[in-house]
PDB file of C-alpha atoms and ligand atoms in Angstrom:
ATOM      1  CA  MET M1398      98.769  72.292 125.521  1.00 66.00           C
ATOM      2  CA  SER M1399      96.664  71.602 122.420  1.00 75.00           C
ATOM      3  CA  ARG M1400      95.208  74.637 120.717  1.00 86.00           C
ATOM      4  CA  THR M1401      91.762  75.012 119.201  1.00 94.00           C
ATOM      5  CA  PHE M1402      91.447  76.388 115.715  1.00 97.00           C
ATOM      6  CA  LEU M1403      88.752  77.287 113.219  1.00 98.00           C
ATOM      7  CA  LYS M1404      88.999  76.012 109.645  1.00 98.00           C
ATOM      8  CA  MET M1405      87.559  78.640 107.287  1.00 98.00           C
ATOM      9  CA  ASN M1406      87.675  79.645 103.662  1.00 98.00           C
ATOM     10  CA  GLY M1407      86.815  82.428 101.299  1.00 98.00           C
ATOM     11  CA  LEU M1408      85.807  80.974  97.917  1.00 98.00           C
ATOM     12  CA  GLY M1409      87.854  77.878  98.734  1.00 98.00           C
ATOM     13  CA  ASN M1410      91.051  79.809  99.662  1.00 98.00           C
ATOM     14  CA  ASP M1411      91.373  78.163 103.024  1.00 98.00           C
ATOM     15  CA  PHE M1412      92.729  79.027 106.449  1.00 98.00           C
ATOM     16  CA  VAL M1413      93.508  77.653 109.864  1.00 98.00           C
ATOM     17  CA  VAL M1414      92.473  80.464 112.223  1.00 98.00           C
ATOM     18  CA  ILE M1415      93.820  80.550 115.805  1.00 97.00           C
ATOM     19  CA  GLU M1416      92.506  82.932 118.440  1.00 96.00           C
ATOM     20  CA  THR M1417      95.475  83.559 120.734  1.00 95.00           C
ATOM     21  CA  ALA M1418      93.975  85.440 123.712  1.00 94.00           C
ATOM     22  CA  SER M1419      93.931  82.269 125.831  1.00 91.00           C
ATOM     23  CA  GLN M1420      96.526  80.267 123.884  1.00 90.00           C
ATOM     24  CA  PRO M1421      99.677  82.203 122.905  1.00 89.00           C
ATOM     25  CA  PHE M1422     100.856  81.362 119.397  1.00 93.00           C
ATOM     26  CA  GLU M1423     104.419  82.206 118.303  1.00 94.00           C
ATOM     27  CA  PRO M1424     105.020  79.593 115.617  1.00 95.00           C
ATOM     28  CA  THR M1425     108.246  78.795 113.811  1.00 96.00           C
ATOM     29  CA  PRO M1426     108.144  78.554 110.005  1.00 97.00           C
ATOM     30  CA  GLU M1427     108.387  74.777 110.435  1.00 96.00           C
ATOM     31  CA  ALA M1428     105.298  74.779 112.684  1.00 95.00           C
ATOM     32  CA  ILE M1429     103.337  76.789 110.113  1.00 97.00           C
ATOM     33  CA  ARG M1430     104.393  74.383 107.375  1.00 97.00           C
ATOM     34  CA  ALA M1431     103.340  71.420 109.557  1.00 95.00           C
ATOM     35  CA  ILE M1432      99.886  72.962 110.134  1.00 96.00           C
ATOM     36  CA  ALA M1433      99.410  73.900 106.497  1.00 97.00           C
ATOM     37  CA  LYS M1434     100.558  70.565 105.090  1.00 96.00           C
ATOM     38  CA  ARG M1435      97.739  68.715 103.356  1.00 96.00           C
ATOM     39  CA  GLY M1436      97.848  65.157 104.696  1.00 90.00           C
ATOM     40  CA  ASP M1437     100.649  63.463 106.648  1.00 87.00           C
ATOM     41  CA  GLY M1438      99.439  64.858 109.986  1.00 87.00           C
ATOM     42  CA  GLY M1439      98.838  68.424 108.803  1.00 92.00           C
ATOM     43  CA  ILE M1440      95.510  70.239 108.906  1.00 95.00           C
ATOM     44  CA  GLY M1441      95.922  71.562 105.352  1.00 97.00           C
ATOM     45  CA  CYS M1442      95.430  75.220 104.375  1.00 98.00           C
ATOM     46  CA  ASP M1443      96.746  78.004 102.137  1.00 98.00           C
ATOM     47  CA  GLN M1444      97.365  80.390 105.023  1.00 98.00           C
ATOM     48  CA  VAL M1445      97.486  80.302 108.847  1.00 98.00           C
ATOM     49  CA  ILE M1446      95.901  83.280 110.634  1.00 98.00           C
ATOM     50  CA  ALA M1447      96.360  84.403 114.258  1.00 98.00           C
ATOM     51  CA  ILE M1448      93.806  86.677 115.903  1.00 98.00           C
ATOM     52  CA  ASP M1449      95.611  88.371 118.799  1.00 98.00           C
ATOM     53  CA  PRO M1450      94.251  90.757 121.444  1.00 97.00           C
ATOM     54  CA  PRO M1451      94.185  94.386 120.185  1.00 97.00           C
ATOM     55  CA  ARG M1452      97.368  96.460 120.427  1.00 97.00           C
ATOM     56  CA  SER M1453      95.769  99.869 119.898  1.00 96.00           C
ATOM     57  CA  ALA M1454      92.572 101.738 120.762  1.00 96.00           C
ATOM     58  CA  GLY M1455      89.645 101.335 118.428  1.00 96.00           C
ATOM     59  CA  ALA M1456      90.737  97.931 117.182  1.00 97.00           C
ATOM     60  CA  SER M1457      89.082  94.666 118.168  1.00 97.00           C
ATOM     61  CA  ALA M1458      92.175  92.588 117.421  1.00 98.00           C
ATOM     62  CA  TYR M1459      95.618  92.437 115.881  1.00 98.00           C
ATOM     63  CA  VAL M1460      95.788  89.894 113.041  1.00 98.00           C
ATOM     64  CA  ARG M1461      98.802  88.035 111.635  1.00 98.00           C
ATOM     65  CA  PHE M1462      99.040  85.969 108.432  1.00 98.00           C
ATOM     66  CA  TRP M1463     101.456  83.240 107.322  1.00 98.00           C
ATOM     67  CA  ASN M1464     101.612  81.477 103.963  1.00 98.00           C
ATOM     68  CA  ALA M1465     101.716  77.685 103.763  1.00 98.00           C
ATOM     69  CA  ASP M1466     105.486  77.896 103.124  1.00 98.00           C
ATOM     70  CA  GLY M1467     105.913  79.268 106.656  1.00 98.00           C
ATOM     71  CA  GLU M1468     106.670  82.849 105.669  1.00 98.00           C
ATOM     72  CA  VAL M1469     104.811  85.878 107.038  1.00 97.00           C
ATOM     73  CA  ALA M1470     102.361  87.579 104.654  1.00 98.00           C
ATOM     74  CA  GLY M1471     101.432  91.246 104.910  1.00 96.00           C
ATOM     75  CA  ALA M1472      97.815  90.821 103.880  1.00 97.00           C
ATOM     76  CA  CYS M1473      95.198  88.232 102.999  1.00 98.00           C
ATOM     77  CA  GLY M1474      91.912  89.456 101.567  1.00 98.00           C
ATOM     78  CA  ASN M1475      89.853  86.283 101.817  1.00 98.00           C
ATOM     79  CA  GLY M1476      91.253  85.697 105.287  1.00 98.00           C
ATOM     80  CA  THR M1477      90.416  89.265 106.289  1.00 98.00           C
ATOM     81  CA  ARG M1478      86.746  88.700 105.446  1.00 98.00           C
ATOM     82  CA  CYS M1479      86.767  85.530 107.583  1.00 98.00           C
ATOM     83  CA  VAL M1480      88.405  87.352 110.518  1.00 98.00           C
ATOM     84  CA  ALA M1481      85.999  90.282 110.260  1.00 98.00           C
ATOM     85  CA  TRP M1482      83.043  87.884 110.326  1.00 98.00           C
ATOM     86  CA  LEU M1483      84.446  86.051 113.377  1.00 97.00           C
ATOM     87  CA  LEU M1484      85.030  89.297 115.271  1.00 97.00           C
ATOM     88  CA  MET M1485      81.467  90.462 114.597  1.00 96.00           C
ATOM     89  CA  GLN M1486      79.780  87.240 115.759  1.00 94.00           C
ATOM     90  CA  PRO M1487      80.025  87.266 119.557  1.00 83.00           C
ATOM     91  CA  ALA M1488      79.133  90.916 119.897  1.00 73.00           C
ATOM     92  CA  GLY M1489      76.322  90.644 117.343  1.00 82.00           C
ATOM     93  CA  LYS M1490      77.964  93.657 115.726  1.00 91.00           C
ATOM     94  CA  ASP M1491      77.610  94.529 112.076  1.00 95.00           C
ATOM     95  CA  SER M1492      80.942  96.335 111.767  1.00 97.00           C
ATOM     96  CA  VAL M1493      84.447  95.886 113.169  1.00 97.00           C
ATOM     97  CA  ALA M1494      87.970  97.341 112.912  1.00 97.00           C
ATOM     98  CA  PHE M1495      91.244  95.526 113.456  1.00 97.00           C
ATOM     99  CA  ASP M1496      94.933  96.030 112.813  1.00 98.00           C
ATOM    100  CA  THR M1497      97.430  94.091 110.710  1.00 96.00           C
ATOM    101  CA  VAL M1498     101.051  94.708 109.873  1.00 93.00           C
ATOM    102  CA  ALA M1499      99.750  96.554 106.776  1.00 92.00           C
ATOM    103  CA  GLY M1500      97.554  98.894 108.836  1.00 94.00           C
ATOM    104  CA  ARG M1501      93.961  99.285 110.054  1.00 96.00           C
ATOM    105  CA  LEU M1502      91.245  97.360 108.242  1.00 97.00           C
ATOM    106  CA  SER M1503      87.501  97.527 108.762  1.00 97.00           C
ATOM    107  CA  GLY M1504      84.717  95.137 107.940  1.00 98.00           C
ATOM    108  CA  GLN M1505      80.948  95.119 107.912  1.00 98.00           C
ATOM    109  CA  MET M1506      78.254  92.543 107.387  1.00 98.00           C
ATOM    110  CA  ALA M1507      76.853  92.452 103.838  1.00 98.00           C
ATOM    111  CA  GLY M1508      74.306  89.675 104.259  1.00 96.00           C
ATOM    112  CA  ASP M1509      74.339  86.145 105.612  1.00 95.00           C
ATOM    113  CA  LYS M1510      77.982  84.940 105.720  1.00 97.00           C
ATOM    114  CA  ARG M1511      78.838  87.812 103.391  1.00 98.00           C
ATOM    115  CA  VAL M1512      81.303  90.533 104.417  1.00 98.00           C
ATOM    116  CA  THR M1513      82.523  93.842 102.999  1.00 98.00           C
ATOM    117  CA  VAL M1514      86.090  94.832 103.930  1.00 98.00           C
ATOM    118  CA  ASP M1515      87.852  98.148 103.370  1.00 98.00           C
ATOM    119  CA  MET M1516      91.324  97.018 102.313  1.00 98.00           C
ATOM    120  CA  GLY M1517      92.762 100.541 102.397  1.00 97.00           C
ATOM    121  CA  ARG M1518      94.639 102.257  99.605  1.00 98.00           C
ATOM    122  CA  PRO M1519      96.782 100.291  97.106  1.00 98.00           C
ATOM    123  CA  GLY M1520     100.503 100.981  96.843  1.00 98.00           C
ATOM    124  CA  LEU M1521     101.333 102.038  93.293  1.00 98.00           C
ATOM    125  CA  ASP M1522     104.911 103.279  93.521  1.00 98.00           C
ATOM    126  CA  TRP M1523     107.736 100.854  92.630  1.00 98.00           C
ATOM    127  CA  THR M1524     109.118 101.238  96.160  1.00 98.00           C
ATOM    128  CA  GLN M1525     105.780 100.127  97.634  1.00 98.00           C
ATOM    129  CA  ILE M1526     105.446  96.891  95.675  1.00 98.00           C
ATOM    130  CA  PRO M1527     108.521  96.650  96.107  1.00 98.00           C
ATOM    131  CA  LEU M1528     110.503  96.295  92.904  1.00 98.00           C
ATOM    132  CA  SER M1529     114.293  95.964  92.826  1.00 98.00           C
ATOM    133  CA  GLU M1530     114.616  98.913  90.439  1.00 98.00           C
ATOM    134  CA  GLU M1531     112.668 102.036  89.558  1.00 98.00           C
ATOM    135  CA  MET M1532     109.937 101.309  87.053  1.00 98.00           C
ATOM    136  CA  ASN M1533     106.543 102.574  85.966  1.00 98.00           C
ATOM    137  CA  THR M1534     104.322 100.060  87.791  1.00 98.00           C
ATOM    138  CA  GLU M1535     101.496 100.603  85.289  1.00 98.00           C
ATOM    139  CA  ARG M1536     103.630  99.093  82.493  1.00 98.00           C
ATOM    140  CA  VAL M1537     106.373  96.909  84.002  1.00 98.00           C
ATOM    141  CA  GLU M1538     109.195  95.770  81.694  1.00 95.00           C
ATOM    142  CA  LEU M1539     108.862  92.050  82.318  1.00 96.00           C
ATOM    143  CA  GLN M1540     108.033  89.135  80.062  1.00 94.00           C
ATOM    144  CA  VAL M1541     107.944  85.364  80.348  1.00 93.00           C
ATOM    145  CA  GLY M1542     108.797  83.018  77.503  1.00 90.00           C
ATOM    146  CA  PRO M1543     110.581  83.482  74.174  1.00 90.00           C
ATOM    147  CA  ILE M1544     111.717  87.038  73.468  1.00 88.00           C
ATOM    148  CA  ASP M1545     109.950  87.122  70.096  1.00 91.00           C
ATOM    149  CA  ALA M1546     106.747  85.417  71.330  1.00 90.00           C
ATOM    150  CA  PRO M1547     106.340  85.972  75.082  1.00 92.00           C
ATOM    151  CA  LEU M1548     103.684  83.983  76.955  1.00 92.00           C
ATOM    152  CA  VAL M1549     102.841  87.045  79.070  1.00 95.00           C
ATOM    153  CA  HIS M1550     104.391  90.510  79.208  1.00 96.00           C
ATOM    154  CA  THR M1551     104.099  94.147  80.353  1.00 97.00           C
ATOM    155  CA  PRO M1552     102.149  93.571  83.592  1.00 98.00           C
ATOM    156  CA  VAL M1553     100.838  96.040  86.176  1.00 98.00           C
ATOM    157  CA  CYS M1554     102.184  95.903  89.751  1.00 98.00           C
ATOM    158  CA  VAL M1555     100.071  96.801  92.803  1.00 98.00           C
ATOM    159  CA  SER M1556     100.582  96.405  96.547  1.00 98.00           C
ATOM    160  CA  MET M1557      97.575  95.598  98.732  1.00 98.00           C
ATOM    161  CA  GLY M1558      99.858  95.337 101.744  1.00 98.00           C
ATOM    162  CA  ASN M1559     101.399  92.450  99.835  1.00 98.00           C
ATOM    163  CA  PRO M1560     103.039  92.428  96.406  1.00 98.00           C
ATOM    164  CA  HIS M1561     101.043  91.637  93.248  1.00 98.00           C
ATOM    165  CA  VAL M1562     101.920  91.494  89.566  1.00 98.00           C
ATOM    166  CA  VAL M1563      98.926  91.312  87.199  1.00 98.00           C
ATOM    167  CA  PHE M1564      99.250  90.066  83.626  1.00 98.00           C
ATOM    168  CA  PHE M1565      96.328  90.806  81.301  1.00 98.00           C
ATOM    169  CA  VAL M1566      95.648  87.842  79.007  1.00 98.00           C
ATOM    170  CA  ASP M1567      93.453  87.388  75.933  1.00 96.00           C
ATOM    171  CA  ALA M1568      91.614  84.359  77.360  1.00 95.00           C
ATOM    172  CA  PRO M1569      91.227  82.712  80.780  1.00 94.00           C
ATOM    173  CA  VAL M1570      94.392  80.699  81.528  1.00 96.00           C
ATOM    174  CA  THR M1571      94.575  77.033  82.556  1.00 97.00           C
ATOM    175  CA  ASP M1572      95.824  75.857  85.958  1.00 98.00           C
ATOM    176  CA  ALA M1573      98.862  74.402  84.207  1.00 98.00           C
ATOM    177  CA  PHE M1574      99.696  77.727  82.545  1.00 97.00           C
ATOM    178  CA  ALA M1575      99.207  79.682  85.781  1.00 98.00           C
ATOM    179  CA  THR M1576     101.384  77.185  87.667  1.00 98.00           C
ATOM    180  CA  GLY M1577     104.157  77.035  85.071  1.00 97.00           C
ATOM    181  CA  THR M1578     104.292  80.797  84.500  1.00 97.00           C
ATOM    182  CA  GLY M1579     103.421  81.937  88.035  1.00 98.00           C
ATOM    183  CA  SER M1580     106.102  79.786  89.645  1.00 97.00           C
ATOM    184  CA  LEU M1581     108.675  81.370  87.308  1.00 96.00           C
ATOM    185  CA  VAL M1582     107.661  84.932  88.214  1.00 97.00           C
ATOM    186  CA  GLU M1583     107.095  84.447  91.989  1.00 98.00           C
ATOM    187  CA  HIS M1584     110.821  84.656  92.798  1.00 97.00           C
ATOM    188  CA  HIS M1585     111.948  86.775  89.838  1.00 97.00           C
ATOM    189  CA  PRO M1586     114.797  89.137  90.863  1.00 97.00           C
ATOM    190  CA  LEU M1587     112.561  92.123  90.042  1.00 98.00           C
ATOM    191  CA  PHE M1588     110.577  91.240  93.220  1.00 98.00           C
ATOM    192  CA  PRO M1589     112.928  91.248  96.216  1.00 98.00           C
ATOM    193  CA  GLN M1590     110.095  90.125  98.539  1.00 98.00           C
ATOM    194  CA  GLY M1591     108.614  87.692  96.003  1.00 98.00           C
ATOM    195  CA  VAL M1592     105.233  88.347  94.391  1.00 98.00           C
ATOM    196  CA  ASN M1593     101.705  87.024  93.910  1.00 98.00           C
ATOM    197  CA  VAL M1594     101.058  86.483  90.188  1.00 98.00           C
ATOM    198  CA  GLY M1595      97.628  87.194  88.704  1.00 98.00           C
ATOM    199  CA  PHE M1596      96.372  86.324  85.214  1.00 98.00           C
ATOM    200  CA  ALA M1597      93.399  88.550  84.428  1.00 98.00           C
ATOM    201  CA  HIS M1598      91.028  88.224  81.477  1.00 98.00           C
ATOM    202  CA  VAL M1599      88.822  91.318  81.197  1.00 98.00           C
ATOM    203  CA  GLN M1600      85.387  90.182  80.022  1.00 98.00           C
ATOM    204  CA  SER M1601      83.682  93.599  80.132  1.00 98.00           C
ATOM    205  CA  ARG M1602      83.982  96.945  81.892  1.00 98.00           C
ATOM    206  CA  ASP M1603      82.641  95.385  85.103  1.00 98.00           C
ATOM    207  CA  HIS M1604      83.818  91.757  84.895  1.00 98.00           C
ATOM    208  CA  ILE M1605      87.258  90.155  85.201  1.00 98.00           C
ATOM    209  CA  ARG M1606      88.106  86.421  85.164  1.00 98.00           C
ATOM    210  CA  LEU M1607      91.172  85.841  87.369  1.00 98.00           C
ATOM    211  CA  LYS M1608      93.537  83.059  88.333  1.00 98.00           C
ATOM    212  CA  VAL M1609      96.315  83.652  90.886  1.00 98.00           C
ATOM    213  CA  TRP M1610      99.550  81.846  91.644  1.00 98.00           C
ATOM    214  CA  GLU M1611     100.098  82.934  95.248  1.00 98.00           C
ATOM    215  CA  ARG M1612     103.480  83.688  96.783  1.00 98.00           C
ATOM    216  CA  GLY M1613     104.162  81.025  99.381  1.00 98.00           C
ATOM    217  CA  ALA M1614     101.011  79.045  98.680  1.00 98.00           C
ATOM    218  CA  GLY M1615     100.935  78.266  94.949  1.00 98.00           C
ATOM    219  CA  LEU M1616      97.782  78.041  92.857  1.00 98.00           C
ATOM    220  CA  THR M1617      94.811  78.815  95.128  1.00 98.00           C
ATOM    221  CA  LEU M1618      91.092  78.639  94.329  1.00 98.00           C
ATOM    222  CA  ALA M1619      90.769  82.361  94.968  1.00 98.00           C
ATOM    223  CA  CYS M1620      92.886  85.296  96.162  1.00 98.00           C
ATOM    224  CA  GLY M1621      91.230  88.318  97.772  1.00 98.00           C
ATOM    225  CA  THR M1622      94.142  90.738  97.555  1.00 98.00           C
ATOM    226  CA  GLY M1623      94.751  89.372  94.049  1.00 98.00           C
ATOM    227  CA  ALA M1624      91.203  90.350  93.082  1.00 99.00           C
ATOM    228  CA  CYS M1625      91.776  93.835  94.539  1.00 99.00           C
ATOM    229  CA  ALA M1626      95.079  94.148  92.681  1.00 99.00           C
ATOM    230  CA  ALA M1627      93.552  92.971  89.394  1.00 99.00           C
ATOM    231  CA  GLN M1628      90.728  95.527  89.580  1.00 99.00           C
ATOM    232  CA  VAL M1629      93.120  98.360  90.505  1.00 99.00           C
ATOM    233  CA  ALA M1630      95.368  97.289  87.615  1.00 98.00           C
ATOM    234  CA  ALA M1631      92.431  97.165  85.188  1.00 98.00           C
ATOM    235  CA  VAL M1632      91.222 100.639  86.195  1.00 98.00           C
ATOM    236  CA  ARG M1633      94.772 102.007  85.819  1.00 98.00           C
ATOM    237  CA  ARG M1634      94.854 100.573  82.297  1.00 98.00           C
ATOM    238  CA  GLY M1635      91.371 101.966  81.506  1.00 98.00           C
ATOM    239  CA  LEU M1636      89.947  98.448  81.062  1.00 98.00           C
ATOM    240  CA  THR M1637      87.201  98.497  83.739  1.00 98.00           C
ATOM    241  CA  ASP M1638      85.051 101.042  85.557  1.00 98.00           C
ATOM    242  CA  ARG M1639      85.590 101.629  89.292  1.00 98.00           C
ATOM    243  CA  THR M1640      83.509  98.625  90.395  1.00 98.00           C
ATOM    244  CA  ALA M1641      83.851  95.149  88.896  1.00 98.00           C
ATOM    245  CA  THR M1642      83.014  91.535  89.629  1.00 99.00           C
ATOM    246  CA  VAL M1643      86.205  89.495  89.837  1.00 98.00           C
ATOM    247  CA  GLU M1644      85.385  85.876  89.058  1.00 98.00           C
ATOM    248  CA  PHE M1645      87.323  82.796  90.092  1.00 98.00           C
ATOM    249  CA  GLU M1646      86.269  79.256  89.197  1.00 96.00           C
ATOM    250  CA  SER M1647      85.014  78.930  92.793  1.00 97.00           C
ATOM    251  CA  GLY M1648      82.942  82.127  92.805  1.00 98.00           C
ATOM    252  CA  SER M1649      83.134  85.899  92.666  1.00 98.00           C
ATOM    253  CA  LEU M1650      84.095  88.983  94.664  1.00 99.00           C
ATOM    254  CA  VAL M1651      82.868  92.523  94.070  1.00 99.00           C
ATOM    255  CA  ILE M1652      85.750  94.998  94.134  1.00 99.00           C
ATOM    256  CA  GLU M1653      85.388  98.778  94.102  1.00 98.00           C
ATOM    257  CA  TRP M1654      88.396 101.086  93.841  1.00 98.00           C
ATOM    258  CA  ARG M1655      86.563 103.975  95.440  1.00 98.00           C
ATOM    259  CA  GLU M1656      87.084 107.290  93.645  1.00 97.00           C
ATOM    260  CA  ALA M1657      86.387 109.440  96.738  1.00 98.00           C
ATOM    261  CA  ASP M1658      89.245 108.226  98.956  1.00 98.00           C
ATOM    262  CA  GLY M1659      91.188 105.711  96.865  1.00 98.00           C
ATOM    263  CA  HIS M1660      90.288 102.844  99.189  1.00 98.00           C
ATOM    264  CA  VAL M1661      89.682  99.358  97.781  1.00 98.00           C
ATOM    265  CA  ILE M1662      86.415  97.815  98.988  1.00 98.00           C
ATOM    266  CA  MET M1663      86.004  94.047  98.687  1.00 98.00           C
ATOM    267  CA  THR M1664      82.730  92.149  99.203  1.00 98.00           C
ATOM    268  CA  GLY M1665      82.339  88.398  99.217  1.00 98.00           C
ATOM    269  CA  PRO M1666      81.377  85.227 101.068  1.00 98.00           C
ATOM    270  CA  ILE M1667      82.969  83.458 104.000  1.00 98.00           C
ATOM    271  CA  THR M1668      82.673  79.811 105.046  1.00 98.00           C
ATOM    272  CA  LEU M1669      83.186  78.351 108.517  1.00 98.00           C
ATOM    273  CA  GLU M1670      84.075  74.695 107.843  1.00 98.00           C
ATOM    274  CA  TYR M1671      84.723  73.232 111.332  1.00 98.00           C
ATOM    275  CA  THR M1672      86.544  73.692 114.623  1.00 97.00           C
ATOM    276  CA  GLY M1673      89.369  71.420 115.694  1.00 95.00           C
ATOM    277  CA  LYS M1674      92.415  70.942 117.894  1.00 93.00           C
ATOM    278  CA  LEU M1675      95.952  71.323 116.644  1.00 89.00           C
ATOM    279  CA  PRO M1676      97.915  68.106 117.224  1.00 79.00           C
ATOM    280  CA  GLU M1677     100.364  68.565 120.122  1.00 76.00           C
ATOM    281  CA  LYS M1678     103.379  67.693 117.982  1.00 70.00           C
ATOM    282  CA  VAL M1679     102.564  70.360 115.458  1.00 67.00           C
ATOM    283  CA  VAL M1680     103.008  73.380 117.695  1.00 62.00           C
ATOM    284  CA  ALA M1681     105.065  73.017 120.827  1.00 53.00           C
TER     285      ALA M1681
HETATM  286  N1  API K 631     100.026  84.707  99.316  1.00 77.88           N
HETATM  287  C1  API K 631      99.794  86.083  99.765  1.00 77.88           C
HETATM  288  C2  API K 631      99.022  86.097 101.102  1.00 77.88           C
HETATM  289  C3  API K 631      97.606  85.542 100.973  1.00 77.88           C
HETATM  290  C4  API K 631      96.816  86.235  99.926  1.00 77.88           C
HETATM  291  C5  API K 631      95.480  85.598  99.559  1.00 77.88           C
HETATM  292  N2  API K 631      95.175  84.338 100.164  1.00 77.88           N
HETATM  293  C6  API K 631      94.349  86.595  99.729  1.00 77.88           C
HETATM  294  O1  API K 631      93.202  86.181  99.909  1.00 77.88           O
HETATM  295  O2  API K 631      94.620  87.803  99.599  1.00 77.88           O
HETATM  296  C7  API K 631     101.137  86.790  99.945  1.00 77.88           C
HETATM  297  O3  API K 631     102.154  86.129 100.117  1.00 77.88           O
HETATM  298  O4  API K 631     101.150  88.012  99.914  1.00 77.88           O
END
C-alpha cells in the first residue's frame, strides 16, 4: 500500500508529513532514513512527522516526530506550526490543540499561512535537559577548542521537549563553523540524549541572529525549538526582553517567553510545498 504524504517546511526546515488515520505508519529507523534521504530514491527532509488520531479528549491529534537519522525527536517547533495549520484547515478553525510525547500543544492562526504555537514551558533544570551531571544550566561548564582560546564556551541549556545548548557568540557564525563545532557538541558525553546546538548572536534587546546544528539532522535552515531555546537562554542571561525576533538566513520567528505563565509562544510562517506518494519500497 503506498502512502500519501505532504511535503511542508517552516523557513526551509522541511518535513514529510503523514496522516495515519487511514494509513497506519509504524516506521523502522531505516524507513525514516530512506524517506528523509535527499536523492537516491528518498523524498528528502530534515524530519518526518506522523499525525495520528487523538489519544485523549480535547486533542485533535497525536503527533510524532523523527529526525532524518531515524531517531525519535521529542519536539519540532517548525513542524508543530505546519501540523497546527493542517489541523485547522478542514474545519476552517482558527485554533487547535494536539498532543505530542512532550505534552499538549496549541496553535492558532496568525494570518495567511502564519501560525502561533504555545510550546509550553521550557525545562531549565539539568535533569530536564538532560545533562549527565548536575550543573547550573544558565552557565554550563563546557567549551570547544583550545583550552586557552576556546571557540565557544559557557553555554546555556534549555529543554523545549528536546535538548538544546545555546552558545552566545560575538558575531553571526558561518555554516562551516556551525557544522564543525555543532557536530562536536551534538554527542558530547555531557548530553546523554544528544543535543541541538545553537549559535546565537544578540543584535539588540529584541533581535537574535541564530544558526542551529540539529541533533539527528545536521545544519538546518531554521529550527523552531532552537529559536525558543535561544530566546529563553537570552532572557535568562539578561540579554533580551521577553519578546524577540529570532532571525535565520531563511527568515524570522517571533518568540515570547511569556512572563504570566512561563509558556514560550512562537509565531512564524508555514509552507505547503506539494503532496506525494511514498514509494512502496520505502515503507513496507
Ligand atoms: N532535531 C531536533 C528535532 C527537530 C527540531 C527542529 N526542526 C525544530 O523546528 O524545532 C531534536 O532532535 O530534538
